[in-house]
PDB file of C-alpha atoms in Angstrom:
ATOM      1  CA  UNK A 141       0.000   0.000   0.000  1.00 91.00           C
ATOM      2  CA  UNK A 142       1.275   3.421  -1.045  1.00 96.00           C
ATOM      3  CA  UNK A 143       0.264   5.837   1.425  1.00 97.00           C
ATOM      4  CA  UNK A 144       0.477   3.388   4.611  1.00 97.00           C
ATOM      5  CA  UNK A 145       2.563   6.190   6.372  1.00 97.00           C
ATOM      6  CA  UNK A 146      -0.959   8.227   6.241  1.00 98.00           C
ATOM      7  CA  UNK A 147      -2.894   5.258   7.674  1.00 98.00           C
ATOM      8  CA  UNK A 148      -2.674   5.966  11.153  1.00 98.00           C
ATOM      9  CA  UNK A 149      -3.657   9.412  10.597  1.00 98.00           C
ATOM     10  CA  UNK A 150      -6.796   8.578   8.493  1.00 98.00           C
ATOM     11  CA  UNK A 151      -7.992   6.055  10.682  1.00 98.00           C
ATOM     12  CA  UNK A 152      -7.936   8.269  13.579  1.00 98.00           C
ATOM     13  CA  UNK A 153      -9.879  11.310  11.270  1.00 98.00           C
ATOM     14  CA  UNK A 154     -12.525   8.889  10.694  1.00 98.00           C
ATOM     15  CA  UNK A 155     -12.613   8.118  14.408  1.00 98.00           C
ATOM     16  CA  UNK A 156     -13.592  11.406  15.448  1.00 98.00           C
ATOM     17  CA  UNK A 157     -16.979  11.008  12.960  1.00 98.00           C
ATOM     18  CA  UNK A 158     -17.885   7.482  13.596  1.00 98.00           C
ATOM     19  CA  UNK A 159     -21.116   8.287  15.488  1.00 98.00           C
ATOM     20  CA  UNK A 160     -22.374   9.988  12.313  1.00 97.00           C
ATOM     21  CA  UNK A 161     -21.217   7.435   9.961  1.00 98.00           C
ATOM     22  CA  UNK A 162     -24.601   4.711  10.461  1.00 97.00           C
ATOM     23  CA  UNK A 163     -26.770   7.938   9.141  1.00 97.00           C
ATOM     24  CA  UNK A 164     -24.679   8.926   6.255  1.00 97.00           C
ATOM     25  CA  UNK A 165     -23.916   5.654   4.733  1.00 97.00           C
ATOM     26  CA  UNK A 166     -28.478   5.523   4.959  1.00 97.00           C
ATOM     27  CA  UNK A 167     -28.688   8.449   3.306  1.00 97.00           C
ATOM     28  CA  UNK A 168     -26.042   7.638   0.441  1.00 97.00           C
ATOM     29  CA  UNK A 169     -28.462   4.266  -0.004  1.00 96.00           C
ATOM     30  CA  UNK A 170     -31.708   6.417  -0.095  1.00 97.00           C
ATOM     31  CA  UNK A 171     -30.283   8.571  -2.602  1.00 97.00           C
ATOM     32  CA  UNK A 172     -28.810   6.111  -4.751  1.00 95.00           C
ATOM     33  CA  UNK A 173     -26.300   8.153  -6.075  1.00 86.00           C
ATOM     34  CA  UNK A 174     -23.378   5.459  -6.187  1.00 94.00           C
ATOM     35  CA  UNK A 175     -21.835   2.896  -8.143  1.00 96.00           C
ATOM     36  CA  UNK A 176     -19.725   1.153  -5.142  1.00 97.00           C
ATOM     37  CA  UNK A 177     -21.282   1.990  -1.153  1.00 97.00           C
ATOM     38  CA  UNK A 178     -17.623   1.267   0.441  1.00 97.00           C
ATOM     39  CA  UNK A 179     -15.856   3.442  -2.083  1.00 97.00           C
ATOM     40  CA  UNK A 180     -18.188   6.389  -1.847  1.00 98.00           C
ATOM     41  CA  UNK A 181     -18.486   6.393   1.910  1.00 98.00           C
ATOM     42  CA  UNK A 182     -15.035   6.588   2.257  1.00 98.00           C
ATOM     43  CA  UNK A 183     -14.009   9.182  -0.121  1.00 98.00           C
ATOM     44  CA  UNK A 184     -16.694  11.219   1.448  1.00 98.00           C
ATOM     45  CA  UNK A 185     -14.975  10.894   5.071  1.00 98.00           C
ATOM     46  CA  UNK A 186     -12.011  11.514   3.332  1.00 98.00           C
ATOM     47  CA  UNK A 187     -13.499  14.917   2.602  1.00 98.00           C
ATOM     48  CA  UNK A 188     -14.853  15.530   5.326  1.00 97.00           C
ATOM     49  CA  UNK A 189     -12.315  14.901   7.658  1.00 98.00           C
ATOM     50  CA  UNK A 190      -8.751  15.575   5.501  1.00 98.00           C
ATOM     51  CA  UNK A 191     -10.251  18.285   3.346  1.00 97.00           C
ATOM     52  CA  UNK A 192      -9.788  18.716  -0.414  1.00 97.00           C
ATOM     53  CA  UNK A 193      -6.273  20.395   0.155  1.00 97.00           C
ATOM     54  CA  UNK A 194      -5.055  17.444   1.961  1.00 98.00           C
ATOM     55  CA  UNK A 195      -5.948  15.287  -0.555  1.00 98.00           C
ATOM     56  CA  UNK A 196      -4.139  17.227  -3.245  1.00 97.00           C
ATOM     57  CA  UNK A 197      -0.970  17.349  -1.168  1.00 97.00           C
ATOM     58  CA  UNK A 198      -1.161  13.478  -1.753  1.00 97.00           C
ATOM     59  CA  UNK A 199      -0.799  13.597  -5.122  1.00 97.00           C
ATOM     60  CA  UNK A 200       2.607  15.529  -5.236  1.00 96.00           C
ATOM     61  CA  UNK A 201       4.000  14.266  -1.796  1.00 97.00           C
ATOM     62  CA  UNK A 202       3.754  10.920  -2.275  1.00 97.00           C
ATOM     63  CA  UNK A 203       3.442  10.335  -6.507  1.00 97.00           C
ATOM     64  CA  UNK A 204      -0.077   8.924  -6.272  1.00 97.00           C
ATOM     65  CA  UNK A 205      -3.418   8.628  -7.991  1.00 98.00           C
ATOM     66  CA  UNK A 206      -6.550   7.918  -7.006  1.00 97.00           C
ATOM     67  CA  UNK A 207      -6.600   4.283  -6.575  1.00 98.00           C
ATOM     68  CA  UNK A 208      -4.269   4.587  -4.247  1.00 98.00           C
ATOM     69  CA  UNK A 209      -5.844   7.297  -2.277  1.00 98.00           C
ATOM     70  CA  UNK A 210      -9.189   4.844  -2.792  1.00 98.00           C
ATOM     71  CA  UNK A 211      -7.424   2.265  -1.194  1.00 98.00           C
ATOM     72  CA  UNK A 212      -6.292   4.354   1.644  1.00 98.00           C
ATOM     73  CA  UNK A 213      -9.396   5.907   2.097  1.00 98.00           C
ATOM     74  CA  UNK A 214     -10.940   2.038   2.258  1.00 98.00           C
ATOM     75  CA  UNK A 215      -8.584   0.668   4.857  1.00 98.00           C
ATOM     76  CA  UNK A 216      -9.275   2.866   6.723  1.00 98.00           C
ATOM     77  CA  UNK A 217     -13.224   2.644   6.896  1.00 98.00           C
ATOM     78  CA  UNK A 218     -12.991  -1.066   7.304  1.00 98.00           C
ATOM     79  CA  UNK A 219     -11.080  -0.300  10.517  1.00 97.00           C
ATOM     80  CA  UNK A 220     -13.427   2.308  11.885  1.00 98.00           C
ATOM     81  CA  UNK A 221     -16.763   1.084  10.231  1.00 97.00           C
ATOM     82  CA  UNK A 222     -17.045  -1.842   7.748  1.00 94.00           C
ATOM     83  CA  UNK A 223     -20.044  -1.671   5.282  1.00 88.00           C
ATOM     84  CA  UNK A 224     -19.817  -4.953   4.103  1.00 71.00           C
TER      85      UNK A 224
END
């Protein structure tokens, strides 16, 4: 896994939000407005809790793209919440 260094500090991001996490992944499913549950859910905590610039900062710092941030971003929602 590329960004493993950043694991730790996702996991802990989605921590703080986990309490609101049971409603939003009901919503997402009401509005149907996804391909994949696990993927969106994550990359909305992701920006919710990192922020856009964050995620952009990935990109340069670390030579990614977004499979790897999806992966990331994945990880660390099965630690803190799994959907499946």
């Amino acid at each position: 896994m590329k960004l493993k260094n950043e694991l730790p500090n996702v996991i802990s991001a989605f921590e703080k939000v986990k309490e609101k996490i049971p409603a939003h992944v009901e919503w997402v499913k009401k509005a149907g407005n996804y391909k994949d549950l696990e993927t969106r859910i994550a990359w909305d905590l992701l920006y919710i809790t990192k922020g856009t610039t964050w995620i952009c900062e990935l990109y340069s710092q670390y030579n990614c793209n977004d499979d790897h941030i999806t992966t990331l971003a994945k990880r660390a929602l099965r630690q803190v919440y799994p959907i499946n």
